[in-house]
Amino acid sequence: MAEILDGLKVSKEIKQEIKAEVEKIVAGKRRAPHLVAILVGNNGASKAYVNSKVKDCEEVGFQSSLIKFPSTVSESELLEKIDELNKSKAVDGFIVQLPLPKQIDQEKIINAIDPRKDVDGFHPENFGRMALEMDTFLPATPFGILTLLERYNIETKGKDCVIIGRSKIVGRPMSILMGRKDFPGNSTVTLTHSYTKDIEEYTKKADIVITALGDPHFLKGEMIKDGAVIVDVGITRVDDDSPKGYHLAGDVDFDSCAAKASWITPVPGGVGPMTRAMLMKNTIIAYKTSVYND
């Protein structure tokens, strides 16, 4: 049976480390780091995720602000608020919770964020710096996966790594980061997607499989080799007859894969908590490198 890559445990450790750092900052008579979240509309999943980020800020001692807009907000109104946050000396980092309503150009919004305050790591400048192996904000989920592999000392050098899914937020940056000259990294990376024929041919040879599809139980035990490391980014609500009416499922068929893998992330409790912790990590990095933080 595979050992568990416990994202909940590691994320708590990281948040404790950040909290200790913030306590020192505040003891030195400096203000605490400040993270702002912009929420547009009433999407249930977005609201829950933003509320969890506010709670994380409280846990580590950050100042946090939540700015809400109705789903009818205009693109110009949203851009005006982003410009205000870009210029504010009291704000170290901010995020605009995605997805956005149809009347708003998501790319235009991301591009409007000051890269120095882009703690989600989505701005093209930060993506480019990441691709060139320069210091920058890494997207929170890939950053969380790297940190989890690092904390458990999972060997990645020279390993065959298969990424399933090529999103800008997870799959594509993950493929770049696993191939970088660093630890974790130095892997031979294959990026697979919906047009890849016979994905199983790739996953069966992989030492590490990272899946970010949003397709419950897609990866089965017969699709991996003995001793593989399995990282499950997917999380989907699946209706059932429980009192809640649903359960959360990952992309990985946990039982069959855990019987063959050496390490595996659970869902929930694997990558999700790490994503949230790394947003806190990016925020304190922004605070310490801010041109406004004199």
PDB file of C-alpha atoms in Angstrom, residues 15-280:
ATOM      1  CA  LYS A  15       1.187  28.087   8.065  1.00  0.00           C
ATOM      2  CA  GLN A  16       2.811  27.756  11.491  1.00  0.00           C
ATOM      3  CA  GLU A  17       6.145  28.807   9.962  1.00  0.00           C
ATOM      4  CA  ILE A  18       4.482  31.827   8.322  1.00  0.00           C
ATOM      5  CA  LYS A  19       2.683  32.714  11.555  1.00  0.00           C
ATOM      6  CA  ALA A  20       5.996  32.718  13.462  1.00  0.00           C
ATOM      7  CA  GLU A  21       7.493  34.985  10.794  1.00  0.00           C
ATOM      8  CA  VAL A  22       4.538  37.393  10.994  1.00  0.00           C
ATOM      9  CA  GLU A  23       4.798  37.518  14.783  1.00  0.00           C
ATOM     10  CA  LYS A  24       8.424  38.643  14.445  1.00  0.00           C
ATOM     11  CA  ILE A  25       7.428  41.289  11.880  1.00  0.00           C
ATOM     12  CA  VAL A  26       4.703  42.683  14.121  1.00  0.00           C
ATOM     13  CA  ALA A  27       6.979  42.549  17.194  1.00  0.00           C
ATOM     14  CA  GLY A  28       9.372  44.761  15.225  1.00  0.00           C
ATOM     15  CA  LYS A  29       6.632  47.426  15.018  1.00  0.00           C
ATOM     16  CA  ARG A  30       5.914  46.801  11.342  1.00  0.00           C
ATOM     17  CA  ARG A  31       2.489  46.168   9.867  1.00  0.00           C
ATOM     18  CA  ALA A  32       1.361  42.634   9.062  1.00  0.00           C
ATOM     19  CA  PRO A  33       1.189  41.496   5.423  1.00  0.00           C
ATOM     20  CA  HIS A  34      -2.108  42.381   3.729  1.00  0.00           C
ATOM     21  CA  LEU A  35      -3.900  40.127   1.213  1.00  0.00           C
ATOM     22  CA  VAL A  36      -6.995  41.302  -0.665  1.00  0.00           C
ATOM     23  CA  ALA A  37      -9.472  39.034  -2.460  1.00  0.00           C
ATOM     24  CA  ILE A  38     -11.949  40.245  -5.072  1.00  0.00           C
ATOM     25  CA  LEU A  39     -15.103  38.138  -5.444  1.00  0.00           C
ATOM     26  CA  VAL A  40     -17.507  38.746  -8.325  1.00  0.00           C
ATOM     27  CA  GLY A  41     -20.992  37.226  -8.156  1.00  0.00           C
ATOM     28  CA  ASN A  42     -22.406  34.445  -5.992  1.00  0.00           C
ATOM     29  CA  ASN A  43     -20.755  31.270  -7.266  1.00  0.00           C
ATOM     30  CA  GLY A  44     -20.928  28.868  -4.318  1.00  0.00           C
ATOM     31  CA  ALA A  45     -17.539  27.240  -4.876  1.00  0.00           C
ATOM     32  CA  SER A  46     -15.849  30.637  -5.341  1.00  0.00           C
ATOM     33  CA  LYS A  47     -17.440  32.003  -2.168  1.00  0.00           C
ATOM     34  CA  ALA A  48     -16.335  28.978  -0.155  1.00  0.00           C
ATOM     35  CA  TYR A  49     -12.790  29.187  -1.528  1.00  0.00           C
ATOM     36  CA  VAL A  50     -12.450  32.914  -0.846  1.00  0.00           C
ATOM     37  CA  ASN A  51     -13.836  32.486   2.677  1.00  0.00           C
ATOM     38  CA  SER A  52     -11.247  29.772   3.321  1.00  0.00           C
ATOM     39  CA  LYS A  53      -8.508  32.187   2.213  1.00  0.00           C
ATOM     40  CA  VAL A  54      -9.789  34.817   4.649  1.00  0.00           C
ATOM     41  CA  LYS A  55      -9.687  32.183   7.404  1.00  0.00           C
ATOM     42  CA  ASP A  56      -6.104  31.236   6.425  1.00  0.00           C
ATOM     43  CA  CYS A  57      -5.092  34.901   6.715  1.00  0.00           C
ATOM     44  CA  GLU A  58      -6.504  35.041  10.232  1.00  0.00           C
ATOM     45  CA  GLU A  59      -4.595  31.875  11.185  1.00  0.00           C
ATOM     46  CA  VAL A  60      -1.212  33.228  10.101  1.00  0.00           C
ATOM     47  CA  GLY A  61      -1.756  36.797  11.327  1.00  0.00           C
ATOM     48  CA  PHE A  62      -2.209  38.538   7.969  1.00  0.00           C
ATOM     49  CA  GLN A  63      -4.554  41.430   7.450  1.00  0.00           C
ATOM     50  CA  SER A  64      -7.173  40.436   4.880  1.00  0.00           C
ATOM     51  CA  SER A  65      -9.840  42.282   2.944  1.00  0.00           C
ATOM     52  CA  LEU A  66     -12.682  40.850   0.872  1.00  0.00           C
ATOM     53  CA  ILE A  67     -14.093  43.072  -1.868  1.00  0.00           C
ATOM     54  CA  LYS A  68     -17.398  41.881  -3.315  1.00  0.00           C
ATOM     55  CA  PHE A  69     -18.964  42.894  -6.618  1.00  0.00           C
ATOM     56  CA  PRO A  70     -22.307  41.791  -8.081  1.00  0.00           C
ATOM     57  CA  SER A  71     -22.213  39.544 -11.145  1.00  0.00           C
ATOM     58  CA  THR A  72     -23.411  42.547 -13.175  1.00  0.00           C
ATOM     59  CA  VAL A  73     -20.236  44.557 -12.483  1.00  0.00           C
ATOM     60  CA  SER A  74     -18.713  46.141 -15.580  1.00  0.00           C
ATOM     61  CA  GLU A  75     -15.217  45.413 -16.778  1.00  0.00           C
ATOM     62  CA  SER A  76     -14.264  49.069 -16.329  1.00  0.00           C
ATOM     63  CA  GLU A  77     -15.402  49.073 -12.682  1.00  0.00           C
ATOM     64  CA  LEU A  78     -13.333  45.999 -11.959  1.00  0.00           C
ATOM     65  CA  LEU A  79     -10.282  47.449 -13.733  1.00  0.00           C
ATOM     66  CA  GLU A  80     -10.672  50.639 -11.705  1.00  0.00           C
ATOM     67  CA  LYS A  81     -10.562  48.671  -8.445  1.00  0.00           C
ATOM     68  CA  ILE A  82      -7.509  46.702  -9.635  1.00  0.00           C
ATOM     69  CA  ASP A  83      -5.714  49.965 -10.455  1.00  0.00           C
ATOM     70  CA  GLU A  84      -6.520  51.222  -6.955  1.00  0.00           C
ATOM     71  CA  LEU A  85      -5.096  48.067  -5.356  1.00  0.00           C
ATOM     72  CA  ASN A  86      -2.006  48.199  -7.588  1.00  0.00           C
ATOM     73  CA  LYS A  87      -1.253  51.691  -6.281  1.00  0.00           C
ATOM     74  CA  SER A  88      -2.081  51.057  -2.622  1.00  0.00           C
ATOM     75  CA  LYS A  89       0.930  51.005  -0.302  1.00  0.00           C
ATOM     76  CA  ALA A  90      -1.179  49.113   2.253  1.00  0.00           C
ATOM     77  CA  VAL A  91      -1.788  46.096  -0.017  1.00  0.00           C
ATOM     78  CA  ASP A  92       0.967  43.533  -0.622  1.00  0.00           C
ATOM     79  CA  GLY A  93      -0.897  41.073  -2.798  1.00  0.00           C
ATOM     80  CA  PHE A  94      -4.346  40.476  -4.194  1.00  0.00           C
ATOM     81  CA  ILE A  95      -6.299  37.911  -6.125  1.00  0.00           C
ATOM     82  CA  VAL A  96      -9.319  38.090  -8.387  1.00  0.00           C
ATOM     83  CA  GLN A  97     -11.300  34.902  -7.860  1.00  0.00           C
ATOM     84  CA  LEU A  98     -11.992  33.068 -11.101  1.00  0.00           C
ATOM     85  CA  PRO A  99     -14.137  32.356 -13.068  1.00  0.00           C
ATOM     86  CA  LEU A 100     -15.551  35.787 -13.958  1.00  0.00           C
ATOM     87  CA  PRO A 101     -18.901  36.632 -15.616  1.00  0.00           C
ATOM     88  CA  LYS A 102     -19.120  36.552 -19.416  1.00  0.00           C
ATOM     89  CA  GLN A 103     -19.116  40.332 -19.844  1.00  0.00           C
ATOM     90  CA  ILE A 104     -15.583  40.521 -18.409  1.00  0.00           C
ATOM     91  CA  ASP A 105     -12.425  39.623 -20.346  1.00  0.00           C
ATOM     92  CA  GLN A 106     -10.591  37.380 -17.905  1.00  0.00           C
ATOM     93  CA  GLU A 107      -7.230  37.807 -19.648  1.00  0.00           C
ATOM     94  CA  LYS A 108      -7.535  41.599 -19.530  1.00  0.00           C
ATOM     95  CA  ILE A 109      -8.189  41.422 -15.776  1.00  0.00           C
ATOM     96  CA  ILE A 110      -5.186  39.166 -15.121  1.00  0.00           C
ATOM     97  CA  ASN A 111      -2.945  41.379 -17.259  1.00  0.00           C
ATOM     98  CA  ALA A 112      -4.052  44.478 -15.314  1.00  0.00           C
ATOM     99  CA  ILE A 113      -2.729  43.134 -12.000  1.00  0.00           C
ATOM    100  CA  ASP A 114       0.688  44.482 -10.990  1.00  0.00           C
ATOM    101  CA  PRO A 115       3.000  41.437 -11.352  1.00  0.00           C
ATOM    102  CA  ARG A 116       4.594  42.391  -8.008  1.00  0.00           C
ATOM    103  CA  LYS A 117       1.205  41.861  -6.325  1.00  0.00           C
ATOM    104  CA  ASP A 118       0.105  38.864  -8.399  1.00  0.00           C
ATOM    105  CA  VAL A 119       0.215  36.277  -5.606  1.00  0.00           C
ATOM    106  CA  ASP A 120      -1.814  33.824  -7.725  1.00  0.00           C
ATOM    107  CA  GLY A 121       1.125  33.758 -10.157  1.00  0.00           C
ATOM    108  CA  PHE A 122      -1.105  34.058 -13.248  1.00  0.00           C
ATOM    109  CA  HIS A 123       0.298  37.236 -14.845  1.00  0.00           C
ATOM    110  CA  PRO A 124       2.178  36.591 -18.135  1.00  0.00           C
ATOM    111  CA  GLU A 125       5.277  38.296 -16.734  1.00  0.00           C
ATOM    112  CA  ASN A 126       5.362  35.914 -13.780  1.00  0.00           C
ATOM    113  CA  PHE A 127       4.634  32.926 -16.007  1.00  0.00           C
ATOM    114  CA  GLY A 128       7.505  33.956 -18.284  1.00  0.00           C
ATOM    115  CA  ARG A 129       9.889  34.396 -15.361  1.00  0.00           C
ATOM    116  CA  MET A 130       8.886  30.951 -14.090  1.00  0.00           C
ATOM    117  CA  ALA A 131       9.573  29.424 -17.518  1.00  0.00           C
ATOM    118  CA  LEU A 132      13.017  31.072 -17.547  1.00  0.00           C
ATOM    119  CA  GLU A 133      13.753  29.748 -14.023  1.00  0.00           C
ATOM    120  CA  MET A 134      13.918  33.248 -12.563  1.00  0.00           C
ATOM    121  CA  ASP A 135      12.646  34.233  -9.113  1.00  0.00           C
ATOM    122  CA  THR A 136       8.918  34.933  -9.278  1.00  0.00           C
ATOM    123  CA  PHE A 137       5.533  33.994  -7.855  1.00  0.00           C
ATOM    124  CA  LEU A 138       4.671  30.417  -8.773  1.00  0.00           C
ATOM    125  CA  PRO A 139       1.018  29.493  -9.327  1.00  0.00           C
ATOM    126  CA  ALA A 140      -0.237  28.288  -5.957  1.00  0.00           C
ATOM    127  CA  THR A 141      -1.218  24.725  -6.903  1.00  0.00           C
ATOM    128  CA  PRO A 142       2.033  23.812  -8.718  1.00  0.00           C
ATOM    129  CA  PHE A 143       3.955  25.563  -5.900  1.00  0.00           C
ATOM    130  CA  GLY A 144       2.063  23.412  -3.399  1.00  0.00           C
ATOM    131  CA  ILE A 145       2.836  20.193  -5.284  1.00  0.00           C
ATOM    132  CA  LEU A 146       6.535  21.050  -5.487  1.00  0.00           C
ATOM    133  CA  THR A 147       6.613  21.810  -1.766  1.00  0.00           C
ATOM    134  CA  LEU A 148       4.835  18.555  -0.920  1.00  0.00           C
ATOM    135  CA  LEU A 149       7.328  16.544  -3.004  1.00  0.00           C
ATOM    136  CA  GLU A 150      10.191  18.448  -1.379  1.00  0.00           C
ATOM    137  CA  ARG A 151       8.986  17.973   2.208  1.00  0.00           C
ATOM    138  CA  TYR A 152       8.575  14.228   1.656  1.00  0.00           C
ATOM    139  CA  ASN A 153      11.930  14.095  -0.155  1.00  0.00           C
ATOM    140  CA  ILE A 154      10.448  12.415  -3.233  1.00  0.00           C
ATOM    141  CA  GLU A 155      13.207  11.828  -5.789  1.00  0.00           C
ATOM    142  CA  THR A 156      12.435  13.579  -9.074  1.00  0.00           C
ATOM    143  CA  LYS A 157      15.838  13.799 -10.783  1.00  0.00           C
ATOM    144  CA  GLY A 158      15.925  11.644 -13.898  1.00  0.00           C
ATOM    145  CA  LYS A 159      12.412  10.351 -13.275  1.00  0.00           C
ATOM    146  CA  ASP A 160       9.721  10.040 -15.951  1.00  0.00           C
ATOM    147  CA  CYS A 161       6.888  12.400 -15.043  1.00  0.00           C
ATOM    148  CA  VAL A 162       3.523  12.402 -16.810  1.00  0.00           C
ATOM    149  CA  ILE A 163       1.177  15.361 -16.400  1.00  0.00           C
ATOM    150  CA  ILE A 164      -2.476  14.796 -17.336  1.00  0.00           C
ATOM    151  CA  GLY A 165      -4.154  18.098 -18.240  1.00  0.00           C
ATOM    152  CA  ARG A 166      -2.667  21.244 -19.778  1.00  0.00           C
ATOM    153  CA  SER A 167      -4.479  24.109 -18.021  1.00  0.00           C
ATOM    154  CA  LYS A 168      -2.652  27.412 -17.600  1.00  0.00           C
ATOM    155  CA  ILE A 169      -3.168  27.190 -13.852  1.00  0.00           C
ATOM    156  CA  VAL A 170      -1.878  23.658 -13.162  1.00  0.00           C
ATOM    157  CA  GLY A 171      -0.875  21.330 -15.990  1.00  0.00           C
ATOM    158  CA  ARG A 172       1.215  23.605 -18.165  1.00  0.00           C
ATOM    159  CA  PRO A 173       3.178  25.311 -15.348  1.00  0.00           C
ATOM    160  CA  MET A 174       3.613  21.944 -13.633  1.00  0.00           C
ATOM    161  CA  SER A 175       5.222  20.508 -16.770  1.00  0.00           C
ATOM    162  CA  ILE A 176       7.705  23.404 -16.851  1.00  0.00           C
ATOM    163  CA  LEU A 177       8.524  23.190 -13.149  1.00  0.00           C
ATOM    164  CA  MET A 178       9.089  19.426 -13.110  1.00  0.00           C
ATOM    165  CA  GLY A 179      11.602  19.856 -15.945  1.00  0.00           C
ATOM    166  CA  ARG A 180      13.512  22.741 -14.356  1.00  0.00           C
ATOM    167  CA  LYS A 181      17.090  22.432 -13.082  1.00  0.00           C
ATOM    168  CA  ASP A 182      16.239  22.213  -9.391  1.00  0.00           C
ATOM    169  CA  PHE A 183      14.709  20.002  -6.739  1.00  0.00           C
ATOM    170  CA  PRO A 184      11.972  19.058  -7.227  1.00  0.00           C
ATOM    171  CA  GLY A 185      12.640  18.999 -10.951  1.00  0.00           C
ATOM    172  CA  ASN A 186      15.131  17.539 -13.424  1.00  0.00           C
ATOM    173  CA  SER A 187      12.439  15.093 -14.558  1.00  0.00           C
ATOM    174  CA  THR A 188      11.740  13.959 -18.099  1.00  0.00           C
ATOM    175  CA  VAL A 189       8.245  15.379 -18.574  1.00  0.00           C
ATOM    176  CA  THR A 190       5.397  14.318 -20.843  1.00  0.00           C
ATOM    177  CA  LEU A 191       2.374  16.625 -20.963  1.00  0.00           C
ATOM    178  CA  THR A 192      -0.771  14.732 -21.966  1.00  0.00           C
ATOM    179  CA  HIS A 193      -4.244  16.097 -22.670  1.00  0.00           C
ATOM    180  CA  SER A 194      -7.611  15.373 -24.294  1.00  0.00           C
ATOM    181  CA  TYR A 195      -6.039  14.769 -27.719  1.00  0.00           C
ATOM    182  CA  THR A 196      -3.358  12.389 -26.462  1.00  0.00           C
ATOM    183  CA  LYS A 197      -3.917   8.919 -27.873  1.00  0.00           C
ATOM    184  CA  ASP A 198      -3.660   5.997 -25.449  1.00  0.00           C
ATOM    185  CA  ILE A 199      -2.741   7.976 -22.322  1.00  0.00           C
ATOM    186  CA  GLU A 200      -2.306   4.634 -20.574  1.00  0.00           C
ATOM    187  CA  GLU A 201       0.838   3.977 -22.641  1.00  0.00           C
ATOM    188  CA  TYR A 202       2.431   7.006 -20.971  1.00  0.00           C
ATOM    189  CA  THR A 203       1.110   6.563 -17.442  1.00  0.00           C
ATOM    190  CA  LYS A 204       2.208   2.907 -17.274  1.00  0.00           C
ATOM    191  CA  LYS A 205       5.841   3.980 -17.779  1.00  0.00           C
ATOM    192  CA  ALA A 206       5.755   7.001 -15.463  1.00  0.00           C
ATOM    193  CA  ASP A 207       7.594   7.215 -12.161  1.00  0.00           C
ATOM    194  CA  ILE A 208       5.428  10.228 -11.235  1.00  0.00           C
ATOM    195  CA  VAL A 209       1.869  10.932 -12.429  1.00  0.00           C
ATOM    196  CA  ILE A 210       0.269  14.330 -11.742  1.00  0.00           C
ATOM    197  CA  THR A 211      -3.343  14.498 -12.850  1.00  0.00           C
ATOM    198  CA  ALA A 212      -5.426  17.689 -13.118  1.00  0.00           C
ATOM    199  CA  LEU A 213      -8.460  16.763 -15.201  1.00  0.00           C
ATOM    200  CA  GLY A 214     -11.567  17.150 -13.077  1.00  0.00           C
ATOM    201  CA  ASP A 215     -12.689  13.675 -14.219  1.00  0.00           C
ATOM    202  CA  PRO A 216     -13.558  11.553 -11.156  1.00  0.00           C
ATOM    203  CA  HIS A 217     -11.635   8.266 -10.816  1.00  0.00           C
ATOM    204  CA  PHE A 218     -10.097   8.607 -14.285  1.00  0.00           C
ATOM    205  CA  LEU A 219      -6.714   7.129 -13.317  1.00  0.00           C
ATOM    206  CA  LYS A 220      -7.084   3.446 -12.442  1.00  0.00           C
ATOM    207  CA  GLY A 221      -4.580   1.099 -10.832  1.00  0.00           C
ATOM    208  CA  GLU A 222      -4.027  -0.804 -14.077  1.00  0.00           C
ATOM    209  CA  MET A 223      -2.859   2.463 -15.695  1.00  0.00           C
ATOM    210  CA  ILE A 224       0.185   2.891 -13.420  1.00  0.00           C
ATOM    211  CA  LYS A 225       3.314   0.911 -12.681  1.00  0.00           C
ATOM    212  CA  ASP A 226       4.300  -0.510  -9.309  1.00  0.00           C
ATOM    213  CA  GLY A 227       5.964   2.084  -7.090  1.00  0.00           C
ATOM    214  CA  ALA A 228       4.740   5.157  -8.955  1.00  0.00           C
ATOM    215  CA  VAL A 229       4.164   8.459  -7.147  1.00  0.00           C
ATOM    216  CA  ILE A 230       0.604   9.719  -7.728  1.00  0.00           C
ATOM    217  CA  VAL A 231      -0.444  13.348  -7.244  1.00  0.00           C
ATOM    218  CA  ASP A 232      -4.175  14.014  -7.601  1.00  0.00           C
ATOM    219  CA  VAL A 233      -5.119  17.651  -8.271  1.00  0.00           C
ATOM    220  CA  GLY A 234      -8.699  16.927  -9.330  1.00  0.00           C
ATOM    221  CA  ILE A 235     -11.624  17.594  -7.015  1.00  0.00           C
ATOM    222  CA  THR A 236     -15.197  17.126  -8.184  1.00  0.00           C
ATOM    223  CA  ARG A 237     -18.532  17.052  -6.360  1.00  0.00           C
ATOM    224  CA  VAL A 238     -20.211  13.730  -7.057  1.00  0.00           C
ATOM    225  CA  ASP A 239     -23.877  13.333  -6.098  1.00  0.00           C
ATOM    226  CA  ASP A 240     -24.695  10.487  -3.710  1.00  0.00           C
ATOM    227  CA  ASP A 241     -27.276   9.383  -1.124  1.00  0.00           C
ATOM    228  CA  SER A 242     -25.366  10.729   1.891  1.00  0.00           C
ATOM    229  CA  PRO A 243     -26.901  13.397   4.192  1.00  0.00           C
ATOM    230  CA  LYS A 244     -24.835  16.046   2.342  1.00  0.00           C
ATOM    231  CA  GLY A 245     -26.025  14.739  -0.999  1.00  0.00           C
ATOM    232  CA  TYR A 246     -22.534  14.558  -2.480  1.00  0.00           C
ATOM    233  CA  HIS A 247     -18.933  13.562  -1.854  1.00  0.00           C
ATOM    234  CA  LEU A 248     -15.646  14.955  -3.164  1.00  0.00           C
ATOM    235  CA  ALA A 249     -13.806  12.780  -5.665  1.00  0.00           C
ATOM    236  CA  GLY A 250     -10.370  13.138  -7.205  1.00  0.00           C
ATOM    237  CA  ASP A 251      -9.136  12.185 -10.663  1.00  0.00           C
ATOM    238  CA  VAL A 252      -7.546   9.079  -9.165  1.00  0.00           C
ATOM    239  CA  ASP A 253      -9.311   5.833  -8.322  1.00  0.00           C
ATOM    240  CA  PHE A 254      -7.694   5.897  -4.905  1.00  0.00           C
ATOM    241  CA  ASP A 255      -8.048   2.279  -3.768  1.00  0.00           C
ATOM    242  CA  SER A 256      -6.750   0.625  -6.938  1.00  0.00           C
ATOM    243  CA  CYS A 257      -3.879   3.125  -7.345  1.00  0.00           C
ATOM    244  CA  ALA A 258      -2.905   3.077  -3.660  1.00  0.00           C
ATOM    245  CA  ALA A 259      -2.472  -0.708  -3.918  1.00  0.00           C
ATOM    246  CA  LYS A 260       0.354  -0.207  -6.459  1.00  0.00           C
ATOM    247  CA  ALA A 261       1.812   3.258  -5.827  1.00  0.00           C
ATOM    248  CA  SER A 262       4.643   4.116  -3.441  1.00  0.00           C
ATOM    249  CA  TRP A 263       3.162   7.533  -2.535  1.00  0.00           C
ATOM    250  CA  ILE A 264      -0.246   9.058  -3.197  1.00  0.00           C
ATOM    251  CA  THR A 265      -2.194  12.207  -2.315  1.00  0.00           C
ATOM    252  CA  PRO A 266      -5.704  11.816  -0.866  1.00  0.00           C
ATOM    253  CA  VAL A 267      -8.767  13.843  -1.902  1.00  0.00           C
ATOM    254  CA  PRO A 268      -9.588  15.813   0.111  1.00  0.00           C
ATOM    255  CA  GLY A 269      -6.517  16.545   2.237  1.00  0.00           C
ATOM    256  CA  GLY A 270      -3.809  16.386  -0.411  1.00  0.00           C
ATOM    257  CA  VAL A 271      -3.143  19.155  -2.926  1.00  0.00           C
ATOM    258  CA  GLY A 272      -6.030  21.450  -1.877  1.00  0.00           C
ATOM    259  CA  PRO A 273      -4.640  22.526   1.514  1.00  0.00           C
ATOM    260  CA  MET A 274      -1.214  23.011  -0.070  1.00  0.00           C
ATOM    261  CA  THR A 275      -2.664  25.401  -2.666  1.00  0.00           C
ATOM    262  CA  ARG A 276      -4.111  27.578   0.090  1.00  0.00           C
ATOM    263  CA  ALA A 277      -0.884  27.490   2.110  1.00  0.00           C
ATOM    264  CA  MET A 278       1.199  28.580  -0.877  1.00  0.00           C
ATOM    265  CA  LEU A 279      -1.047  31.583  -1.458  1.00  0.00           C
ATOM    266  CA  MET A 280      -0.060  32.631   2.077  1.00  0.00           C
TER     267      MET A 280
END
